[in-house]
Coordinates of C-alpha atoms in Angstrom, one line a residue:
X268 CA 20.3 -17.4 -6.2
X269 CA 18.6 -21.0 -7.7
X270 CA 16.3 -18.6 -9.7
X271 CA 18.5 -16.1 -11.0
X272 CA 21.2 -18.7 -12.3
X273 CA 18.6 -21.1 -13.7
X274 CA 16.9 -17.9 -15.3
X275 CA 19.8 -16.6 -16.9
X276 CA 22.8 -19.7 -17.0
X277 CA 25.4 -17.0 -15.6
X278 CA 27.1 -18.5 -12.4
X279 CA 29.3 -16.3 -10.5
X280 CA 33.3 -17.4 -10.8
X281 CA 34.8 -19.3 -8.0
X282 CA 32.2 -21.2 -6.2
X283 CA 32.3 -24.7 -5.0
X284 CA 30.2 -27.1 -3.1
X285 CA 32.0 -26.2 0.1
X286 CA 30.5 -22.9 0.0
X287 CA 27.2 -23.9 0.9
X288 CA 26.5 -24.9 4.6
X289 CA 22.8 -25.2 3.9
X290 CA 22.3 -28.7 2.5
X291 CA 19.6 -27.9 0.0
X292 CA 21.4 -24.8 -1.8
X293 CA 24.4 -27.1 -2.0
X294 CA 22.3 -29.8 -4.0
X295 CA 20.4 -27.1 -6.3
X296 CA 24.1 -25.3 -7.1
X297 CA 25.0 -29.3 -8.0
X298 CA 21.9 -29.8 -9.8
X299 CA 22.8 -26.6 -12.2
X300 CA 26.3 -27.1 -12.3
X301 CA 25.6 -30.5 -14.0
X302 CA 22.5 -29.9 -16.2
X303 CA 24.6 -26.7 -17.2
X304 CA 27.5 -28.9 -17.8
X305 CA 25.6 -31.3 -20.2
X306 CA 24.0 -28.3 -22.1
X307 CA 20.9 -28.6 -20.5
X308 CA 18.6 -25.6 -19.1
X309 CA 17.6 -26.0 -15.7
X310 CA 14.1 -25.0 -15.0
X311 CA 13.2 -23.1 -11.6
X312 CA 10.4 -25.4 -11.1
X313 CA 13.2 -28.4 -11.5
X314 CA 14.6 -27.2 -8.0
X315 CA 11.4 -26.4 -6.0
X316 CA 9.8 -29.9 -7.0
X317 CA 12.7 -31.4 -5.6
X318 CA 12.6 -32.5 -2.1
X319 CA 16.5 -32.5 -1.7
X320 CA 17.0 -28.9 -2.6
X321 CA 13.5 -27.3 -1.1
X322 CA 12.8 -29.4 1.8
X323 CA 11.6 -26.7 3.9
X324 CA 8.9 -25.5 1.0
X325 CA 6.2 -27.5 3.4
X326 CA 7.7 -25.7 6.6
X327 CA 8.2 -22.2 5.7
X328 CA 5.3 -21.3 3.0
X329 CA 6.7 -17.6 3.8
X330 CA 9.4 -18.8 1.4
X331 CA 6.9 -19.5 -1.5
X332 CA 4.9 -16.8 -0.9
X333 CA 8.4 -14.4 -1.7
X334 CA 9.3 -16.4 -5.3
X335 CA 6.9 -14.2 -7.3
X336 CA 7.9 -11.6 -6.4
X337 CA 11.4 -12.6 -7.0
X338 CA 10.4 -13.4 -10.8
X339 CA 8.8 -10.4 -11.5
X340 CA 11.4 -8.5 -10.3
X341 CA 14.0 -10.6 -12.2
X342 CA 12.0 -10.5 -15.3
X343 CA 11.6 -6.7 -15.6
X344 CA 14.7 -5.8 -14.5
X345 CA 16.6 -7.5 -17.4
X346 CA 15.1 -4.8 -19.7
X347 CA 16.3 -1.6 -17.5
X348 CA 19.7 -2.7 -15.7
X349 CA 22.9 -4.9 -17.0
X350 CA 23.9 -8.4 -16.3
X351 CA 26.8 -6.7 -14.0
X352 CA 24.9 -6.4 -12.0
X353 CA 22.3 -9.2 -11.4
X354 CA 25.8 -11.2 -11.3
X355 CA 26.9 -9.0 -8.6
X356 CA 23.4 -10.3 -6.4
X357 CA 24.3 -13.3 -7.3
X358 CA 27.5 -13.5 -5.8
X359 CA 25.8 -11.6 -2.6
X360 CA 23.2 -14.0 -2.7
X361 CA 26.1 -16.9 -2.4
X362 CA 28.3 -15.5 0.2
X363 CA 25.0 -14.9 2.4
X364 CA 24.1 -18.6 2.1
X365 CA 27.3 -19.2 2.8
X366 CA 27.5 -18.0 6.3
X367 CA 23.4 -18.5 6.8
X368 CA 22.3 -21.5 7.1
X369 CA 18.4 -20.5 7.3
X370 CA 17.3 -19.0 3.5
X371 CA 14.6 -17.0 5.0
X372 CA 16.7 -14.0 5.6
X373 CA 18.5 -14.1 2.5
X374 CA 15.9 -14.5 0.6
X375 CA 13.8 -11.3 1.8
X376 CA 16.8 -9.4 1.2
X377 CA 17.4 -10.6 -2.7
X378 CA 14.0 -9.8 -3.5
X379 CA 14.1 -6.3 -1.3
X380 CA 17.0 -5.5 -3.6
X381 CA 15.4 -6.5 -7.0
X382 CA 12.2 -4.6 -6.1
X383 CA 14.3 -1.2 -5.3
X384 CA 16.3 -1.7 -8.2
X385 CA 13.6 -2.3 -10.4
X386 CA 11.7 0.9 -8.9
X387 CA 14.5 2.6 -9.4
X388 CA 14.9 2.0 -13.2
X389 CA 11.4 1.6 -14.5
X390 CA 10.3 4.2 -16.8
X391 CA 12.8 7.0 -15.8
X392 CA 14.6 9.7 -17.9
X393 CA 15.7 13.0 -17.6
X394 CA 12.9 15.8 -18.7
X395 CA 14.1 19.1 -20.3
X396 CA 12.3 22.3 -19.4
X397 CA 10.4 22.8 -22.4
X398 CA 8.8 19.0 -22.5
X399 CA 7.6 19.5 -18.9
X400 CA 6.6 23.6 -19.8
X401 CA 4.4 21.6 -22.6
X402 CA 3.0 18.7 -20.2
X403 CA 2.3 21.8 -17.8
X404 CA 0.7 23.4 -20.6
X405 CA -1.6 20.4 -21.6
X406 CA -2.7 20.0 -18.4
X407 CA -3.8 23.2 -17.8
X408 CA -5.9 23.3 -21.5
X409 CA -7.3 20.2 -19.7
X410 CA -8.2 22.3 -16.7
X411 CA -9.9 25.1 -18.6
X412 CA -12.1 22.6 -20.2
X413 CA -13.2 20.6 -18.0
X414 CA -11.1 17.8 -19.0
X415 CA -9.6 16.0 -15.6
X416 CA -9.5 12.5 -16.1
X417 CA -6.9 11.2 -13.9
X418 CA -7.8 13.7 -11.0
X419 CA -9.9 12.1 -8.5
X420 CA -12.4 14.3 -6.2
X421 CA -12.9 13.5 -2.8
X422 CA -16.5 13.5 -3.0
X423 CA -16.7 16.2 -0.1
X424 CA -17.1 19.5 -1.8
X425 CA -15.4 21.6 0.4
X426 CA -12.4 19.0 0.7
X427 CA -12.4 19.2 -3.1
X428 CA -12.6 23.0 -3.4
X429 CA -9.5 23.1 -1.3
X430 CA -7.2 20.9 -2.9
X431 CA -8.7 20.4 -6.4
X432 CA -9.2 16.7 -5.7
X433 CA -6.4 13.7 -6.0
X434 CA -3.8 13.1 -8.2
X435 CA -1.8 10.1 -9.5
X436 CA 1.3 9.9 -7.0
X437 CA 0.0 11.5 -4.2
X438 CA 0.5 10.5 -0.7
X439 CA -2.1 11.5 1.2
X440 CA -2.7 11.3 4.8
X441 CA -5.4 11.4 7.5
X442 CA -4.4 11.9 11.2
X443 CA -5.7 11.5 14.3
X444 CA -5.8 10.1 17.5
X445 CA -6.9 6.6 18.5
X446 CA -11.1 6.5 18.5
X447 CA -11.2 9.5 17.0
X448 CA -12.2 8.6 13.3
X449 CA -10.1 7.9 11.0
X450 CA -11.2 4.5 10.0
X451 CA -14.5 6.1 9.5
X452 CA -13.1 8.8 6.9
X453 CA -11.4 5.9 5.0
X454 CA -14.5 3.6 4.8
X455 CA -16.5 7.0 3.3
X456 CA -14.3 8.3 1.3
X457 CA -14.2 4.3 -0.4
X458 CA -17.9 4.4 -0.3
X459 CA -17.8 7.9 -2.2
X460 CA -15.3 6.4 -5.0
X461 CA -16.9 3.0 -5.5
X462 CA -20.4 4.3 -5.6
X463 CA -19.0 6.2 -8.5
X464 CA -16.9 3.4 -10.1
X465 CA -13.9 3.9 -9.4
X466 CA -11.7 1.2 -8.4
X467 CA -10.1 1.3 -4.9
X468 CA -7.7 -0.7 -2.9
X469 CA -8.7 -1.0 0.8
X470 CA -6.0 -2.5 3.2
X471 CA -7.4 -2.9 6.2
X472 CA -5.2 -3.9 9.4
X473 CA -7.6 -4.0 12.0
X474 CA -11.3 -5.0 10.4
X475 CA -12.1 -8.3 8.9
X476 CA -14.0 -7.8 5.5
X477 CA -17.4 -9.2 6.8
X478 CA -16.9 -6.2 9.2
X479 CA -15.6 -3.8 7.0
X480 CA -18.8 -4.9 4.5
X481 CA -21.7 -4.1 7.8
X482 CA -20.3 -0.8 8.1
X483 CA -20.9 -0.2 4.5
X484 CA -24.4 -1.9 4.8
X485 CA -25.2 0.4 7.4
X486 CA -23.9 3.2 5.1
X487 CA -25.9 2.3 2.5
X488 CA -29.2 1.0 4.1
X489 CA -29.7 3.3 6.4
X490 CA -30.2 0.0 9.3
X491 CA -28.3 0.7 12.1
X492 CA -24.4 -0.9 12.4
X493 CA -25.1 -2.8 15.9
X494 CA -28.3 -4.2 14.5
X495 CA -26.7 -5.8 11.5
X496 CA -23.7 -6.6 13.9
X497 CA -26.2 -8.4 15.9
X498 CA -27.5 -10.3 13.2
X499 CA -31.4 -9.1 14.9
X500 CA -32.7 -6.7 12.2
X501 CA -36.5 -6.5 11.5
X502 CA -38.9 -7.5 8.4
X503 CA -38.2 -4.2 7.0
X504 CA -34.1 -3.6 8.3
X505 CA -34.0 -7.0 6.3
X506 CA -35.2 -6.1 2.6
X507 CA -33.2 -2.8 3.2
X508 CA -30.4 -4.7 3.9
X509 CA -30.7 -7.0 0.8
X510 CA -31.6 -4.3 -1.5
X511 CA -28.2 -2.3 -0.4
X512 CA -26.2 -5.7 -0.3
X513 CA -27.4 -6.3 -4.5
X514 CA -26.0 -2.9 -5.0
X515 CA -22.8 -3.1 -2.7
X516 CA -21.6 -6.7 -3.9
X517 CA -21.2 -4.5 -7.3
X518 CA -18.2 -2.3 -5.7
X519 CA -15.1 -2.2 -7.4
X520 CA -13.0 -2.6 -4.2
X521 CA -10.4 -5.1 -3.8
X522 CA -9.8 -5.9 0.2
X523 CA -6.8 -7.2 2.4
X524 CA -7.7 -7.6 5.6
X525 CA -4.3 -9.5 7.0
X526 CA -1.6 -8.4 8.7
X527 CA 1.4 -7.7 6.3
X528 CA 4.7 -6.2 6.1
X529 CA 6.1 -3.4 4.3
X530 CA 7.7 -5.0 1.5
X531 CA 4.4 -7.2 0.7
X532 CA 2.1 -3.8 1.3
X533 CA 4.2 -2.2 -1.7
X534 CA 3.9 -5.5 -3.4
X535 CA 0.3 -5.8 -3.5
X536 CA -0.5 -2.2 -4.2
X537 CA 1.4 -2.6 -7.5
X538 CA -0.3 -5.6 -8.7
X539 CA -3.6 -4.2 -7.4
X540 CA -2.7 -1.4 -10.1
X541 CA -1.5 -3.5 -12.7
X542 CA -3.8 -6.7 -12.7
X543 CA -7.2 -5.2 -11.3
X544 CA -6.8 -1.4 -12.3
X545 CA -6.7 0.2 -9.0
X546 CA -7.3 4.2 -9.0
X547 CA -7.2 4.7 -5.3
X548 CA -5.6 3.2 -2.0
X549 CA -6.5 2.9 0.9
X550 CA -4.5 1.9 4.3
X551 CA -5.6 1.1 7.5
X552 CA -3.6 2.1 9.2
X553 CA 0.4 2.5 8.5
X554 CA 0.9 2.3 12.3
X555 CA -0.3 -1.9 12.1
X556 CA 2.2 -2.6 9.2
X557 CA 5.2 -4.8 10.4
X558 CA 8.5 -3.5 9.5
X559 CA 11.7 -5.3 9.6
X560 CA 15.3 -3.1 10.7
X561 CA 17.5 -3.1 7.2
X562 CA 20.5 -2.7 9.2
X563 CA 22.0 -3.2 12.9
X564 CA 20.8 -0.2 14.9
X565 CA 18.0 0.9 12.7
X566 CA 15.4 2.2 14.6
X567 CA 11.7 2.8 15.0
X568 CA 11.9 6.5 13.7
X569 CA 14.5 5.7 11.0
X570 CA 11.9 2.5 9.8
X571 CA 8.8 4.6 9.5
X572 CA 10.9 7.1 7.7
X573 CA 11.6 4.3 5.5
X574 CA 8.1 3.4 5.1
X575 CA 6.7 7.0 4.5
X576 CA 9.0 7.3 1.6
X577 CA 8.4 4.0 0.2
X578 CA 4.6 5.0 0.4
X579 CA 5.1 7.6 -1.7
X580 CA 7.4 6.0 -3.9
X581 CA 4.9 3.6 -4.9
X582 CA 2.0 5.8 -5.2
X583 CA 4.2 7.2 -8.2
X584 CA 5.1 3.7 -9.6
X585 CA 1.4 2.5 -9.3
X586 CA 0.1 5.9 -10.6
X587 CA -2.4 5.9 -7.3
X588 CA -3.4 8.4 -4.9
X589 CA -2.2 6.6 -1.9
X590 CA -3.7 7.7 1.5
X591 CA -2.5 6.4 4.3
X592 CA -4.4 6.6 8.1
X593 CA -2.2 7.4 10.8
X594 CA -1.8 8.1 14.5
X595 CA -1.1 11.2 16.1
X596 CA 0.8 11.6 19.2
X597 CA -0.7 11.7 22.5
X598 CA 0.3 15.5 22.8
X599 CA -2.1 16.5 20.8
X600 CA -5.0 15.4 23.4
X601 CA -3.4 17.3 26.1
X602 CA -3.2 21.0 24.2
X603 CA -6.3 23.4 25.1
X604 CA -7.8 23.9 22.3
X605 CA -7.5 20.2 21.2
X606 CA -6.9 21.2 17.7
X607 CA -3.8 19.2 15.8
X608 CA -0.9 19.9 14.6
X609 CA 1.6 18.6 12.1
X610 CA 4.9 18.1 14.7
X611 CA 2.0 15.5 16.7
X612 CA 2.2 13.5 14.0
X613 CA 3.8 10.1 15.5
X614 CA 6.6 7.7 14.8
X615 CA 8.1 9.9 12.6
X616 CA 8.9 13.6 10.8
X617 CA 9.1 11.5 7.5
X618 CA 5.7 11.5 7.1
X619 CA 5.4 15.6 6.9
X620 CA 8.0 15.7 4.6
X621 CA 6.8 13.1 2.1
X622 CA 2.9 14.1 2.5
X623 CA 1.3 15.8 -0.2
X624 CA -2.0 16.8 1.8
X625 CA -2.7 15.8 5.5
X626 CA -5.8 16.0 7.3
X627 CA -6.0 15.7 10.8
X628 CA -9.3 14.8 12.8
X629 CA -9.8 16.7 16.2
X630 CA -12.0 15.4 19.3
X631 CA -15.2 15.9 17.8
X632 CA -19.2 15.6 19.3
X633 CA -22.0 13.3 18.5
X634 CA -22.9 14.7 15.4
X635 CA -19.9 16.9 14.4
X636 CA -15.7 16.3 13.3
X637 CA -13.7 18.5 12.9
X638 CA -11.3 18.5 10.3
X639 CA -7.9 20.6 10.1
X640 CA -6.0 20.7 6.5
X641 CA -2.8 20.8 7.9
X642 CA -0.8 20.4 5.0
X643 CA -1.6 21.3 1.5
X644 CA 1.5 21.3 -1.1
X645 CA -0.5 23.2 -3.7
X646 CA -2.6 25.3 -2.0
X647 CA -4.0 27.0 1.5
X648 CA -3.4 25.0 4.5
X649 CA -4.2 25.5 8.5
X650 CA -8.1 25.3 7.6
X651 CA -10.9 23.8 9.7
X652 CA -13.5 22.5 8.4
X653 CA -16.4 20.4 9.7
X654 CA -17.8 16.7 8.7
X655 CA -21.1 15.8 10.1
X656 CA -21.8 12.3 11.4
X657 CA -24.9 10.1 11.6
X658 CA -23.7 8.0 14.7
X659 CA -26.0 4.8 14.5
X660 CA -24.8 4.0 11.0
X661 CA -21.5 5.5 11.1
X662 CA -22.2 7.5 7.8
X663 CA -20.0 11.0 7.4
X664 CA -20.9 13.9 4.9
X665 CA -19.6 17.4 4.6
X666 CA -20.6 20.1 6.7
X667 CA -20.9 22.7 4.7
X668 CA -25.0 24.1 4.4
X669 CA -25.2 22.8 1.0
X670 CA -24.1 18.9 1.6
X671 CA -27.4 16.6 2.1
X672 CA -27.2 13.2 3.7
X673 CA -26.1 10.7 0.7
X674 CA -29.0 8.1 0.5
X675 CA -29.0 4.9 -1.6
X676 CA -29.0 5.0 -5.1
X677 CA -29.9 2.6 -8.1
X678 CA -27.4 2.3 -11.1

């Protein structure tokens, strides 16, 4: 509420001092009701500075970490939606504080709304047949040429020969059960994009980034993972290890490795692909991010729904592939054949119906995964196919007889 009304001087009719029963928004609403009555602009920084109307800044850094966002919001959607309604948040804001005495809440809640609504608005129009029979058009001459330059490949052949690689706004996912492998398809597949230069996003959930980097070492040096866990490699483990780290510290990968919530996920994936020119992300896994009921009653089905959509929601915003790991339900370990199938997917049926591919990881051997395309939007689905796996440095590569194991190289 401070921030939209000191951003924009438009204070909702009606409100008094003895609306507030939180002691700090009543001092910032008289703070602005006096500097506006003098004429005067009140900066948002004016408010936060001040100890009377931000005393719990030192307290609840959660608070300051969700301003940002708030601006950005605020400062794109004055381009795409009227002042109607940012006075209409306004007055929500008010009446929220009113009967809340603790700002956490309402504050997730403003800048939840300004995010959706600016998501909503950004870049959209309707599209008559013949521009999108044209854009169809183009892209195909782009196809017969050779010409893909915002499709992605896998980097696995015959993943690529199935589904033509990845596209901008794609949700993608990889399935399986716990210990099975996913991580380890999301840490190669990175390693495939980065060693070619192209920028990824890697949230990671569960892995610090010194642990994420030592499975890539291994990857790339050939040393075994426990060794460099270990910290006990020999002479020669050691200059392998330093050559591949001079070539790894060159990635262009950006990592979280926190927990976070839904809201901040979406968040950082956007600025990832605004400020550092993300092409690809990465998340491990969906499963580990917190999510927060939006109303009485919600439940755990009806949030993950929530999430699956706003995954693929974003991947269209940010212009990303998104793929997401997830976990499959413990059915799927007790059929016969131990092979996958969509309905195990768990949580929710949100995440088939938003899913543009989905691969799904079966109980695999000591050299071998198996692989099942379970979903494919644009193409054959219900396809196994094999990945093999070097065990001691965790390193995958496709199965099929003309795939060779990837070894380092220089630039």
């Amino acid at each position: 509420m401070c921030l939209c009304a000191a951003r924009d001087q438009e204070f909702p009719p009606d409100v008094t001092d003895d609306w507030f029963r939180w002691p700090a928004a009543r001092t910032a609403w008289q703070l602005m009701a006096k500097a506006r009555a003098s004429g005067r602009a009140l900066d948002f920084a004016d408010l936060m500075v001040n100890p009377d109307t931000f005393p719990v800044a030192a307290d609840a850094p959660e608070i300051l970490a969700m301003f940002p966002r708030v601006q950005d919001a605020v400062r794109g959607l004055r381009a795409y939606v009227d002042t109607d309604w940012i006075a209409d948040q306004y007055q929500r804001t008010l009446k929220a504080l009113q009967n809340n005495p603790d700002p956490r809440d309402v504050m997730q809640q403003l800048a939840t709304a300004l995010d959706h609504r600016l998501a909503g608005q950004q870049e959209g129009r309707l599209i008559t047949a013949h521009e999108a029979a044209l854009a169809l058009f183009a892209d195909i001459e782009r196809r017969v040429n050779g010409q893909r330059d915002k499709v992605i490949g896998y980097g696995w052949p015959s993943w690529d020969a199935l589904t033509l690689g990845m596209e901008p706004g794609q949700l993608i996912l990889v399935a399986a059960r716990p210990g099975i492998g996913k991580t380890l398809v999301g840490q190669n597949l990175t390693r495939l994009w980065v060693r070619q230069r192209i920028p990824v996003l890697y949230l990671s959930f569960e892995m610090s980034a010194e642990r994420l980097m030592a499975r890539w070492l291994a990857m790339e040096s050939g040393v075994n993972s426990l060794t460099i866990a270990r910290g006990k490699p020999s002479d020669q483990e050691l200059s392998d290890i330093t050559h591949a780290m001079g070539y790894v510290a060159e990635w262009p990968i950006q990592v979280w490795a926190d927990s976070i919530t839904q809201d901040e996920c979406l968040s950082v994936i956007r600025r990832a692909a605004r400020q550092h020119g993300v092409r690809v992300v990465v998340i491990d896994y969906a499963g580990l991010i917190r999510l927060t009921p939006q109303y009485r009653g919600e439940n755990k089905t009806q949030m993950v729904g929530r999430l699956a959509e706003a995954l693929k929601r974003v991947a269209g915003e940010a212009q990303v592939p998104v793929i997401s790991l997830v976990q499959l339900k413990r059915a799927a370990d007790e059929r016969d054949d131990g092979i996958p199938r969509l309905k195990d997917l768990r949580d929710s049926g949100d995440w088939e119906a938003n899913a543009d591919v989905v691969w799904m990881l079966a109980p695999h051997t000591d050299t071998d995964i198996t692989v099942v395309l379970a979903k494919n939007r644009d193409g054959e689905a219900n396809i196994q196919l094999s990945l093999r796996w070097k065990k001691t440095t965790n390193l995958l590569w496709d199965g099929s007889p003309s795939a060779t194991v990837p070894v380092v190289q220089d630039d």
